[in-house]
Tab-separated table of C-alpha atoms in Angstrom:
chain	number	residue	atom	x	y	z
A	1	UNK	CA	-50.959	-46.849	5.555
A	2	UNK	CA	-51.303	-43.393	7.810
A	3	UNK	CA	-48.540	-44.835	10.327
A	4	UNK	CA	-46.332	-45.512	7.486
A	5	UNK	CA	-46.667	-42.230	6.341
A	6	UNK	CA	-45.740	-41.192	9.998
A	7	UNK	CA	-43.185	-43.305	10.337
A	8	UNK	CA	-41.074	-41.874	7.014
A	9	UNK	CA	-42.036	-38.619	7.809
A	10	UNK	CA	-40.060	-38.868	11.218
A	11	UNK	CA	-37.334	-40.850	9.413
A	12	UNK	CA	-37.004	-38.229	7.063
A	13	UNK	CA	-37.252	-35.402	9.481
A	14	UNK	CA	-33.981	-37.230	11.878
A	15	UNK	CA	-32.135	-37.760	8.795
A	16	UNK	CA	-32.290	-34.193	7.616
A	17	UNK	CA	-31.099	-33.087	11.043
A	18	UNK	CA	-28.196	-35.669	11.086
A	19	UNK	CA	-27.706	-34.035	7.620
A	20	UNK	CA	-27.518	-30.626	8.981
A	21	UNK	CA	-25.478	-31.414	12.067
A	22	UNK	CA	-22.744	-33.186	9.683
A	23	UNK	CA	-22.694	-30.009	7.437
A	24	UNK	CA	-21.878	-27.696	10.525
A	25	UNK	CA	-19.479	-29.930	11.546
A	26	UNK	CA	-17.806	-29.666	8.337
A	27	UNK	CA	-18.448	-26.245	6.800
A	28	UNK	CA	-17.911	-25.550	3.294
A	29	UNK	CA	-14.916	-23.119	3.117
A	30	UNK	CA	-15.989	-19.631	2.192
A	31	UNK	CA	-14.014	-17.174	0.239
A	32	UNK	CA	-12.951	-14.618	2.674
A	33	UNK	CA	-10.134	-12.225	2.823
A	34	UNK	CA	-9.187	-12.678	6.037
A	35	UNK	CA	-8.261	-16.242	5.286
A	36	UNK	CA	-5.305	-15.154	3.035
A	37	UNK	CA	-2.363	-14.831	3.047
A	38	UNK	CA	-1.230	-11.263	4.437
A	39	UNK	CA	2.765	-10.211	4.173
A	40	UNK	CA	4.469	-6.723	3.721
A	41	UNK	CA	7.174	-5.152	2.074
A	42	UNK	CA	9.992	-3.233	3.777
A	43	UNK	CA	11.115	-1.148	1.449
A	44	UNK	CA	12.929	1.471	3.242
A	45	UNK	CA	16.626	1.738	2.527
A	46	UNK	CA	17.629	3.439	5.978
A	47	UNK	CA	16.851	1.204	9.142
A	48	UNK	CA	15.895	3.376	11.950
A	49	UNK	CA	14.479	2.469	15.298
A	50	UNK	CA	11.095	2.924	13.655
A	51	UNK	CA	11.295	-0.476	12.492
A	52	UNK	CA	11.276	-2.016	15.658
A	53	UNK	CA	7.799	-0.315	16.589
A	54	UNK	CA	6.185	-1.145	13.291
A	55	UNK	CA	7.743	-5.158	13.330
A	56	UNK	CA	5.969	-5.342	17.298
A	57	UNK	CA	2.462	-3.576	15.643
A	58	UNK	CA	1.994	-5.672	12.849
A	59	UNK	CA	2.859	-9.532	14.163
A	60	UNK	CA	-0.154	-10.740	14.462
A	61	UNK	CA	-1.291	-9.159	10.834
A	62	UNK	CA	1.441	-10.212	8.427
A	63	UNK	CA	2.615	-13.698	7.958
A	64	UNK	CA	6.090	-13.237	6.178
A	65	UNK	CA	8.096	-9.922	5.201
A	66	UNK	CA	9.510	-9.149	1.889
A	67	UNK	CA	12.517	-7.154	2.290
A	68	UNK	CA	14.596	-4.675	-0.106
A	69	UNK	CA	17.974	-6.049	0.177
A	70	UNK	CA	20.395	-5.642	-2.880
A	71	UNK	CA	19.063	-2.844	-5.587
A	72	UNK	CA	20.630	-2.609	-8.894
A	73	UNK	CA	20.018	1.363	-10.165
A	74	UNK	CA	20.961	2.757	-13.922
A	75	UNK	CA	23.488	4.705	-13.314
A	76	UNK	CA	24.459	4.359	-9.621
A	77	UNK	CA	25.580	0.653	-9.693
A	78	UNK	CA	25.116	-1.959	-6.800
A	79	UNK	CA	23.945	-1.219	-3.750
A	80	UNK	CA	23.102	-3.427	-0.753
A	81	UNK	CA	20.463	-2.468	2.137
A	82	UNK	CA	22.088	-2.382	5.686
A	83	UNK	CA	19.404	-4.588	6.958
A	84	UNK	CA	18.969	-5.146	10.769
A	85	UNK	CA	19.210	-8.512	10.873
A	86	UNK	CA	19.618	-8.873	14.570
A	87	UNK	CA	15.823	-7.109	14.665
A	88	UNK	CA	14.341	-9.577	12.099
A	89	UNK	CA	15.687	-12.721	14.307
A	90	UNK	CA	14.456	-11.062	16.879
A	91	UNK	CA	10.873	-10.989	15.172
A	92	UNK	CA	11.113	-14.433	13.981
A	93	UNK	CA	8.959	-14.701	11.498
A	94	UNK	CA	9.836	-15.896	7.142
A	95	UNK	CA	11.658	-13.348	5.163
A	96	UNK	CA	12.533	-13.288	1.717
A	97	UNK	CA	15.136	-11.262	0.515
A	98	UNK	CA	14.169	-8.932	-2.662
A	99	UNK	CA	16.766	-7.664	-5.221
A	100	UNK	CA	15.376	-4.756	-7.481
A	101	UNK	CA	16.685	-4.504	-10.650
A	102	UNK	CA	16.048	-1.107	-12.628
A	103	UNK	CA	14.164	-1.493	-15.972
A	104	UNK	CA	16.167	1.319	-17.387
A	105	UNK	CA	19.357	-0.597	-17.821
A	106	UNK	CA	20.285	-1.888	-20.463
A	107	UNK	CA	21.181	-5.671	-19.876
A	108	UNK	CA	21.304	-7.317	-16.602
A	109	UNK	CA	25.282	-7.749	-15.002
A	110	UNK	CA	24.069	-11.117	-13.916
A	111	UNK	CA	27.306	-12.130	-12.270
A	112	UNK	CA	27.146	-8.870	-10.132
A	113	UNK	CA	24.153	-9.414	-9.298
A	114	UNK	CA	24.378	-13.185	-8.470
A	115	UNK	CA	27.629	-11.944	-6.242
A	116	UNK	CA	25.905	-9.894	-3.930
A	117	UNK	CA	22.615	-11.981	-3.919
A	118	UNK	CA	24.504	-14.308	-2.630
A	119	UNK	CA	26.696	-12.482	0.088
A	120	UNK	CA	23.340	-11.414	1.213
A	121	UNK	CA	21.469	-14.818	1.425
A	122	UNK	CA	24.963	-15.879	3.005
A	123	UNK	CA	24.747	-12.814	5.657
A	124	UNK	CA	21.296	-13.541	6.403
A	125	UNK	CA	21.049	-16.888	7.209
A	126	UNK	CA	24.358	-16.820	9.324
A	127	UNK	CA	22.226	-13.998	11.507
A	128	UNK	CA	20.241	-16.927	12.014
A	129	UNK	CA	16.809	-15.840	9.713
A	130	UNK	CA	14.842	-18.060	8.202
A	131	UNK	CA	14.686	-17.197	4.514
A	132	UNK	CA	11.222	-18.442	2.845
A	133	UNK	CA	12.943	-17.110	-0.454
A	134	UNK	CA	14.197	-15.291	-3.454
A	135	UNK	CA	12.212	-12.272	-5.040
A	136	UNK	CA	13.291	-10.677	-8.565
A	137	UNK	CA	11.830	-7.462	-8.964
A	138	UNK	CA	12.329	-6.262	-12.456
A	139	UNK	CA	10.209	-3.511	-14.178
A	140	UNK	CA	11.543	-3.775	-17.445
A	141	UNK	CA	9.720	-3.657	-20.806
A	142	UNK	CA	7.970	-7.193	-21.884
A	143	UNK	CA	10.176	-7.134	-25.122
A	144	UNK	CA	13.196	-8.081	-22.505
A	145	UNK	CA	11.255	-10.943	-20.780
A	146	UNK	CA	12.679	-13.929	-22.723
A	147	UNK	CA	16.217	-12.788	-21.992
A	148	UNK	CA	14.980	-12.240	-18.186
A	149	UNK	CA	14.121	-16.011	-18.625
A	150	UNK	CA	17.610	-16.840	-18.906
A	151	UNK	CA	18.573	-15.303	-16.128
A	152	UNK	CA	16.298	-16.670	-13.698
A	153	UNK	CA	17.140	-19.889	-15.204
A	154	UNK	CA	20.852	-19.748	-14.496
A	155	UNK	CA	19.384	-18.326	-10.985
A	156	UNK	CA	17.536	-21.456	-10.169
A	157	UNK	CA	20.219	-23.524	-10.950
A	158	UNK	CA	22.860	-21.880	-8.952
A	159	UNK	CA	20.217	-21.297	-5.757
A	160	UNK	CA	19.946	-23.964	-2.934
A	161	UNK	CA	16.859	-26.598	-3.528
A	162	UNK	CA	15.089	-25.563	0.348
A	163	UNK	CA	14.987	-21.721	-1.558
A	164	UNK	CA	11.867	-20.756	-3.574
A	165	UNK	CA	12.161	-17.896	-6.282
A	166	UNK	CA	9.100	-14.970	-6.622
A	167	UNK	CA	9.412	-12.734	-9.750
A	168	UNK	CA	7.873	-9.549	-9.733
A	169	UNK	CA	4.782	-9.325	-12.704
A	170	UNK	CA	3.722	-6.057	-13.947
A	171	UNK	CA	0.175	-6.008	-15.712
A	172	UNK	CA	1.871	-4.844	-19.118
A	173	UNK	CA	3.468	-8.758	-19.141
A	174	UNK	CA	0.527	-10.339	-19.110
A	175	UNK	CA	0.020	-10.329	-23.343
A	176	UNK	CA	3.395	-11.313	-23.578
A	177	UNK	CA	4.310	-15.077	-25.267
A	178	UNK	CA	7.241	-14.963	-22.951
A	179	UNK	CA	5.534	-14.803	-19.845
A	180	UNK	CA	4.565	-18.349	-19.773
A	181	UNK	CA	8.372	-20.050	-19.905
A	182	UNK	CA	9.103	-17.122	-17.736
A	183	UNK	CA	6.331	-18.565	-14.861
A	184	UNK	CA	8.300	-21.612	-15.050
A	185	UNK	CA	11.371	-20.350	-13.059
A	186	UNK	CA	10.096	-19.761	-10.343
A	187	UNK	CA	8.113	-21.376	-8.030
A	188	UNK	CA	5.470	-18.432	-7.188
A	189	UNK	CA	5.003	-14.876	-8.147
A	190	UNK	CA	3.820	-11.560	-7.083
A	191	UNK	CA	0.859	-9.626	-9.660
A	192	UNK	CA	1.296	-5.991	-8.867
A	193	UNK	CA	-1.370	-3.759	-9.679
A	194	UNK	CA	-0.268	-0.464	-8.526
A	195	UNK	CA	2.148	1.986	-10.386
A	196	UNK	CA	1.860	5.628	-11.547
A	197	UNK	CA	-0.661	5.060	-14.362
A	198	UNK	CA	-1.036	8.827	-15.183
A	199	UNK	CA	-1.865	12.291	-12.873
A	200	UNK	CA	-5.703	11.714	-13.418
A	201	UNK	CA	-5.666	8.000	-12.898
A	202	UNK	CA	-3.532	7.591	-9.668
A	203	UNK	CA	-1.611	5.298	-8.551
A	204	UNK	CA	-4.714	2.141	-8.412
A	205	UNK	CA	-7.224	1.980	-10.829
A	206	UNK	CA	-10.273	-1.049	-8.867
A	207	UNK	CA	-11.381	-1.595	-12.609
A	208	UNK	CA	-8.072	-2.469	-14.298
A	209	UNK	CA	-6.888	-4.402	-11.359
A	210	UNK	CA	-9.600	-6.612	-11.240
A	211	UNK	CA	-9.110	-7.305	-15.014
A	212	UNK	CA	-5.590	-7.730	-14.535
A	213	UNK	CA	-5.977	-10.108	-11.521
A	214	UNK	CA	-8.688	-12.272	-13.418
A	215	UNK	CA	-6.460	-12.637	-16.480
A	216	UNK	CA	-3.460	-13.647	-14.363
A	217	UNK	CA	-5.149	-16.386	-12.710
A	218	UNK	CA	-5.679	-18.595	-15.832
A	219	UNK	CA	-2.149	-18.077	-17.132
A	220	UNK	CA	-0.518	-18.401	-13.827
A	221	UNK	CA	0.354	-21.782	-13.480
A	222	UNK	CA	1.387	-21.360	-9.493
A	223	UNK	CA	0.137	-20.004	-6.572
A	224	UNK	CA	0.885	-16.426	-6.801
A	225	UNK	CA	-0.045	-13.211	-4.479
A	226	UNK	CA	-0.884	-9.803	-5.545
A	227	UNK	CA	0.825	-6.478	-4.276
A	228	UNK	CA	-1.545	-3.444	-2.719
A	229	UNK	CA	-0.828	-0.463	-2.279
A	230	UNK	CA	-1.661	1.397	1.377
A	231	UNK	CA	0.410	4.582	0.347
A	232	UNK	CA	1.205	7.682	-1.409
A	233	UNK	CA	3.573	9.483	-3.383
A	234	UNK	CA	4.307	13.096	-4.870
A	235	UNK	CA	4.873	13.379	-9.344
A	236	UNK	CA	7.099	15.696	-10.130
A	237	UNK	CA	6.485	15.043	-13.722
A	238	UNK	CA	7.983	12.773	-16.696
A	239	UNK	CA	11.590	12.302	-17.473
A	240	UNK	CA	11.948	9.999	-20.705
A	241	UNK	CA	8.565	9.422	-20.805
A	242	UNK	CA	9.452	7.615	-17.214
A	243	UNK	CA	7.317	9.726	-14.251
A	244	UNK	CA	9.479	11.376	-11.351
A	245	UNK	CA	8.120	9.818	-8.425
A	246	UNK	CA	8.786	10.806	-4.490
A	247	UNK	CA	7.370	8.464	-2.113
A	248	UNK	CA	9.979	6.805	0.611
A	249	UNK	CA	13.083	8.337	-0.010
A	250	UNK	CA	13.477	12.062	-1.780
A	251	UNK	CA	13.904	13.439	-4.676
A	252	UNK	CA	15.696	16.767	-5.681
A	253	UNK	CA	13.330	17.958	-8.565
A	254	UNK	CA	12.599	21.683	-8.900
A	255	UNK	CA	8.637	22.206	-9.080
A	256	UNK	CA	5.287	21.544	-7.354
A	257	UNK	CA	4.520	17.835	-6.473
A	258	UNK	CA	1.494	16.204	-7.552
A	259	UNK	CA	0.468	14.120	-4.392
A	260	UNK	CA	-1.319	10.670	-5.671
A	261	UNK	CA	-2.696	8.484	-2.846
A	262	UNK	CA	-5.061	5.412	-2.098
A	263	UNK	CA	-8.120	5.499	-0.396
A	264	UNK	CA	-8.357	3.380	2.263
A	265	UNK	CA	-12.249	3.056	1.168
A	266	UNK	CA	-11.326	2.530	-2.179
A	267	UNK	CA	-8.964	-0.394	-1.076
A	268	UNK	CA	-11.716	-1.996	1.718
A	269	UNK	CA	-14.304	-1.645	-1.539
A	270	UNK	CA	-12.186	-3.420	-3.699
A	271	UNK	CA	-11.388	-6.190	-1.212
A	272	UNK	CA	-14.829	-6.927	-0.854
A	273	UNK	CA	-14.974	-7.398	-4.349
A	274	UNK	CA	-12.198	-9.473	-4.777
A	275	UNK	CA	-13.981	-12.115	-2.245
A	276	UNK	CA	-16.303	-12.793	-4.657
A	277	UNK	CA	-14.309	-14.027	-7.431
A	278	UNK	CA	-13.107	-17.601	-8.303
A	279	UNK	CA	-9.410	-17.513	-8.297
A	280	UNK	CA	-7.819	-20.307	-6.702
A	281	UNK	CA	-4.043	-19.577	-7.214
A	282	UNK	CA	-4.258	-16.868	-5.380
A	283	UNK	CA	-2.845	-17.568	-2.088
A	284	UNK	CA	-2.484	-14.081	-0.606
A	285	UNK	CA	-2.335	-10.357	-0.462
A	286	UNK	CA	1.172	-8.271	-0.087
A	287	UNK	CA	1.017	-4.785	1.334
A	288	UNK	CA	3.754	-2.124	0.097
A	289	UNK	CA	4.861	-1.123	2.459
A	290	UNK	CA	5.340	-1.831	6.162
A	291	UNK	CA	4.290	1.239	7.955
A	292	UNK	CA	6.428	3.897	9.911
A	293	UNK	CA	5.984	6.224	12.045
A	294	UNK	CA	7.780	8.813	9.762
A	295	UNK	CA	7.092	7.720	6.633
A	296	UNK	CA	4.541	10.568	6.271
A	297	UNK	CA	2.863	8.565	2.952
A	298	UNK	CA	2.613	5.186	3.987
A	299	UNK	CA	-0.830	4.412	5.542
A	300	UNK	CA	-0.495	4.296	9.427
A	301	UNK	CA	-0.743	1.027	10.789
A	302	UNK	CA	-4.031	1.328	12.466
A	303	UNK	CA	-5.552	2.177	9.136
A	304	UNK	CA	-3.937	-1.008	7.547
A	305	UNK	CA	-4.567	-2.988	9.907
A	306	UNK	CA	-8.554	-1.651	9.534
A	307	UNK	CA	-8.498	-2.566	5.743
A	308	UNK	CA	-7.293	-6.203	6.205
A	309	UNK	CA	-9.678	-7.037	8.981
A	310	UNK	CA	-13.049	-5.357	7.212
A	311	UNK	CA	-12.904	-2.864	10.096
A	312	UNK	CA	-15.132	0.586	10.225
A	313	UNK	CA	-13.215	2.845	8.357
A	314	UNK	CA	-14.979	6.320	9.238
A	315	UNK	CA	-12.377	9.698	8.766
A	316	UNK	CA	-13.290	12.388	11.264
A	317	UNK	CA	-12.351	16.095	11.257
A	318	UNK	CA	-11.811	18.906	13.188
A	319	UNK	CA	-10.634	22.309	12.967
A	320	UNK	CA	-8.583	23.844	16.363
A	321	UNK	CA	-8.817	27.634	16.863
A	322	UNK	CA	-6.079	29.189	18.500
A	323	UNK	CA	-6.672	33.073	19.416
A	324	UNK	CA	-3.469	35.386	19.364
A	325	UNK	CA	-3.623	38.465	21.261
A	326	UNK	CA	-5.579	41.352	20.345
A	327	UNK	CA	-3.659	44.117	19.336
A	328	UNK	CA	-4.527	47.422	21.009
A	329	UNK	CA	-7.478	49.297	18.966
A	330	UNK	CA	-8.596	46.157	16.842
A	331	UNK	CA	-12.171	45.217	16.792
A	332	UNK	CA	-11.445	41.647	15.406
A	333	UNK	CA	-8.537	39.116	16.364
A	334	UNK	CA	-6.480	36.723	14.569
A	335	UNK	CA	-6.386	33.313	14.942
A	336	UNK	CA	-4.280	30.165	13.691
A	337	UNK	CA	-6.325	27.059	12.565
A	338	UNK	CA	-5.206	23.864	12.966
A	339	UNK	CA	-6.793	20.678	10.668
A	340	UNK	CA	-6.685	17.675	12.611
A	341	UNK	CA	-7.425	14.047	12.029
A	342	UNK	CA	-9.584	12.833	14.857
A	343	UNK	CA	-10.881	9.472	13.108
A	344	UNK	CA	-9.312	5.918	13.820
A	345	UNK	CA	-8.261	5.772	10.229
A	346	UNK	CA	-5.827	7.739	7.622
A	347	UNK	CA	-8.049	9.705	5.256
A	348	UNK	CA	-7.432	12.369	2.267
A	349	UNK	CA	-7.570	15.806	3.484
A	350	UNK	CA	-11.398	17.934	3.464
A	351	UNK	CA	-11.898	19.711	0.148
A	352	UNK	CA	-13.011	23.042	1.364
A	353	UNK	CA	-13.435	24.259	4.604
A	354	UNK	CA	-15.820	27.206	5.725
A	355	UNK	CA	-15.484	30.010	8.085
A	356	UNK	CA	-19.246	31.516	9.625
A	357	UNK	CA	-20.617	34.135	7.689
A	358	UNK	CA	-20.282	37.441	8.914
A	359	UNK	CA	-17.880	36.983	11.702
A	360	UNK	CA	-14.669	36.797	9.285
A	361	UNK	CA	-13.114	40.098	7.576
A	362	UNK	CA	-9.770	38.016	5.924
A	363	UNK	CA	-8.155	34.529	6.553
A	364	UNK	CA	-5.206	32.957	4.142
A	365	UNK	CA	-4.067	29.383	3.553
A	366	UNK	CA	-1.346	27.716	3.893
A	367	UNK	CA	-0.009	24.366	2.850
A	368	UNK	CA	-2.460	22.585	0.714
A	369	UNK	CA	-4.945	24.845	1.138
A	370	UNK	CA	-5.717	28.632	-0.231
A	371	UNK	CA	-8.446	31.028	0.587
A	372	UNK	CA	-11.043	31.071	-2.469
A	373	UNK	CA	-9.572	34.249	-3.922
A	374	UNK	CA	-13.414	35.572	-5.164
A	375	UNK	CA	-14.166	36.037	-1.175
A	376	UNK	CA	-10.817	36.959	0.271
A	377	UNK	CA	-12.404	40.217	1.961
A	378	UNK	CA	-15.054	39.538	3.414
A	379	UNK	CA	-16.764	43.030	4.374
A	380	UNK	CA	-20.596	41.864	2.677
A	381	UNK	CA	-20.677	39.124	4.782
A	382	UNK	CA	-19.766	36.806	1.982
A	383	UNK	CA	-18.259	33.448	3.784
A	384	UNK	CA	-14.660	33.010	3.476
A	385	UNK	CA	-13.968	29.064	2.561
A	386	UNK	CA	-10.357	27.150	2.250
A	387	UNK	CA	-10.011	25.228	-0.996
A	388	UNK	CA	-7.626	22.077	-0.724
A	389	UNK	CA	-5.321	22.441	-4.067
A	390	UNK	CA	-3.680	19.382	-3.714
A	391	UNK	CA	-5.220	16.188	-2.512
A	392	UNK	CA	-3.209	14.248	0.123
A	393	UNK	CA	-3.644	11.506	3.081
A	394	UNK	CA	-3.752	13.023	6.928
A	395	UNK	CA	-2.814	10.116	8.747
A	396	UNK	CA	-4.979	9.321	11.824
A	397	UNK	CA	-4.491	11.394	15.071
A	398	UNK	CA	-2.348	13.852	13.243
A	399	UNK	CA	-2.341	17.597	12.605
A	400	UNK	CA	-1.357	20.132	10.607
A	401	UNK	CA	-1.586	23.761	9.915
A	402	UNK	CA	-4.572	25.207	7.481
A	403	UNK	CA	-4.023	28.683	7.535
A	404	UNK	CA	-5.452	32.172	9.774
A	405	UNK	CA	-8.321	34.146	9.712
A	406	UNK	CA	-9.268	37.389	11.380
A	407	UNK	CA	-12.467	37.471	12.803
A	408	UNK	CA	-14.826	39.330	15.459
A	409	UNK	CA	-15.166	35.950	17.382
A	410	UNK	CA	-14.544	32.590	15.998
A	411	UNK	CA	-14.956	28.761	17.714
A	412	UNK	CA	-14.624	25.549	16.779
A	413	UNK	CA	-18.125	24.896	16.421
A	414	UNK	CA	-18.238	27.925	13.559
A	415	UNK	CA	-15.994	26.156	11.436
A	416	UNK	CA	-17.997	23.746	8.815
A	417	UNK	CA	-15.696	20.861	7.249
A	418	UNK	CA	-16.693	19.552	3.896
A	419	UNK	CA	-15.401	16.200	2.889
């Protein structure tokens, strides 16, 4: 009876191994988002040789590009993107070609839209790209959606079969009864969950867009991605109860800009988050926008890059002192300061930064930064401290100017940063 015993026991034992060794061999998949889907928008209306350097970066870390081709504007009419199409062959990899329609008009002028769609697919594809696609962006009120419907009905008729069709969905669509006949136009869509939502709220709010994306994925009945943001942009206020926004291009406004950005911690946080969840539509993540070099709100691409691959993100700063001459029967000397970004990634700039006690008579800001006014002279000894006024992103490895200070002596190693 004992050697029986033995004799399942050892069974047992080589069966669970043989168990074990089948399960490595097939792994259960896991949830990750490095497994998704990863494209970018190019949103930039001027081509510049910047492109080129940001297309070679970021090959290896977006799949497919989603490019701003024909925009339709209230009050300024058609307009179609020179696109350098000769660059994206070049590059090789899916495009699809976005038309942006402003919400602000009135009705849609679908045949002039259609026309220059069209001369643009046409364009494109004789350039020799390979065109994954059609992508409506419309950011109109949901009360217009079921007349959208016909229009991206009359769209899908008139496009090629081998073409898909993306729509654009803003969170405020998602309550709509229209949005379901809507999601049958097309053949996949794009969730985006970044927009101005007020001053104090920014331009991403983790809570809402995990709500948002949760509730899209049971009325979705397609794959679909979800837009990200990995930039910035400057509020110049409300016009029509519509905000003024700067970001890309410029705006003329009169006023001081309100700078709204994304943390890049923020974004990594809610990432991890979004791991977690159950949501099988979702197919992937687009990033707006591709990065360039001079596109001083846009994330840098080493900070993107950082965020999509669950790298350290770790913001580093220091302060560079640069004496000027003494002037003949001073006691003290002035000096410019310099912030600088030393960290691999992009990160919002310090909120105050501290001069040594003692050393430091009068300094004054410049930029975002001012002097805290209560210690501007500084003959008790009090410490003389620049307050950021306006929050903004320092993109890695950059500088820029935070002010002067006269002082007895002053070093780097005085200076105190506070994040």
């Amino acid at each position: 009876m004992n050697r029986v015993f033995v004799i399942l026991g050892v069974m047992a034992f080589l069966f669970g191994m043989l168990l074990g060794h089948v399960k490595d061999q097939n792994p259960q998949p896991s949830v990750n988002v490095t497994s998704w889907q990863h494209q970018a928008y190019i949103w930039q209306r001027v081509w510049t040789p910047q492109h080129r350097e940001a297309l070679q970066q970021s090959h290896e870390l977006f799949s497919g590009l989603r490019i701003l081709a024909v925009q339709l504007n209230h009050g300024e009419g058609i307009r179609k993107i020179a696109v350098d199409t000769r660059l994206l062959q070049q590059d090789g990899r899916p495009v699809w070609l976005v038309v942006r329609i402003d919400g602000q008009l009135p009705s849609i002028d679908s045949s002039l839209v259609y026309e220059n769609l069209f001369n643009q697919l046409h364009q494109w594809q004789q350039a020799g790209l390979t065109v994954a696609g059609i992508e409506i962006d419309y950011d109109s009120a949901s009360s217009k959606l079921a007349i959208y419907q016909q229009f991206l009905k009359q769209l899908r008729m008139k496009l090629p079969a081998e073409q898909q069709l993306s729509l654009t969905v803003l969170p405020s669509w998602i309550e709509s009864p229209d949005l379901p006949a809507l999601l049958q136009q097309t053949d996949t869509s794009v969730l985006q969950v970044h927009a101005v939502l007020s001053p104090q709220q920014g331009l991403f709010d983790a809570k809402l867009a995990s709500g948002w994306i949760a509730r899209y994925s049971q009325l979705a009945p397609k794959p679909f991605f979800v837009a990200l943001p990995a930039y910035g942009m400057g509020l110049a206020g409300y016009q029509d109860q519509k905000p003024i926004v700067e970001s890309e291009t410029s705006v003329r406004v009169a006023g001081q800009m309100q700078e709204l950005s994304v943390e890049p911690q923020a974004m990594a946080a809610f990432l991890s988050q979004l791991r977690q969840r159950h949501l099988p539509n979702l197919n992937g993540l687009i990033w707006f926008r591709l990065p360039l070099e001079n596109d001083r709100r846009a994330w840098s691409m080493s900070t993107l890059k950082a965020v999509i691959l669950q790298q350290p993100l770790v913001s580093e700063w220091t302060v560079e002192v640069q004496a000027q001459p003494a002037e003949a029967g001073q006691n003290n000397s002035l000096y410019n300061l310099i912030l600088r970004n030393t960290g691999q990634i992009d990160g919002v700039l310090p909120e105050e930064i501290v001069l040594p006690e003692g050393k430091c008579q009068i300094a004054d800001g410049v930029g975002h930064y001012q002097v805290n006014s209560g210690n501007q002279i500084n003959s008790n000894g009090q410490r003389l401290s620049f307050v950021r006024m306006h929050s903004q992103q320092l993109r890695a490895g950059q500088s820029q100017a935070l002010g002067w200070a006269r002082c007895t002596s002053l070093i780097q190693g005085d200076i105190h940063v506070n994040p």
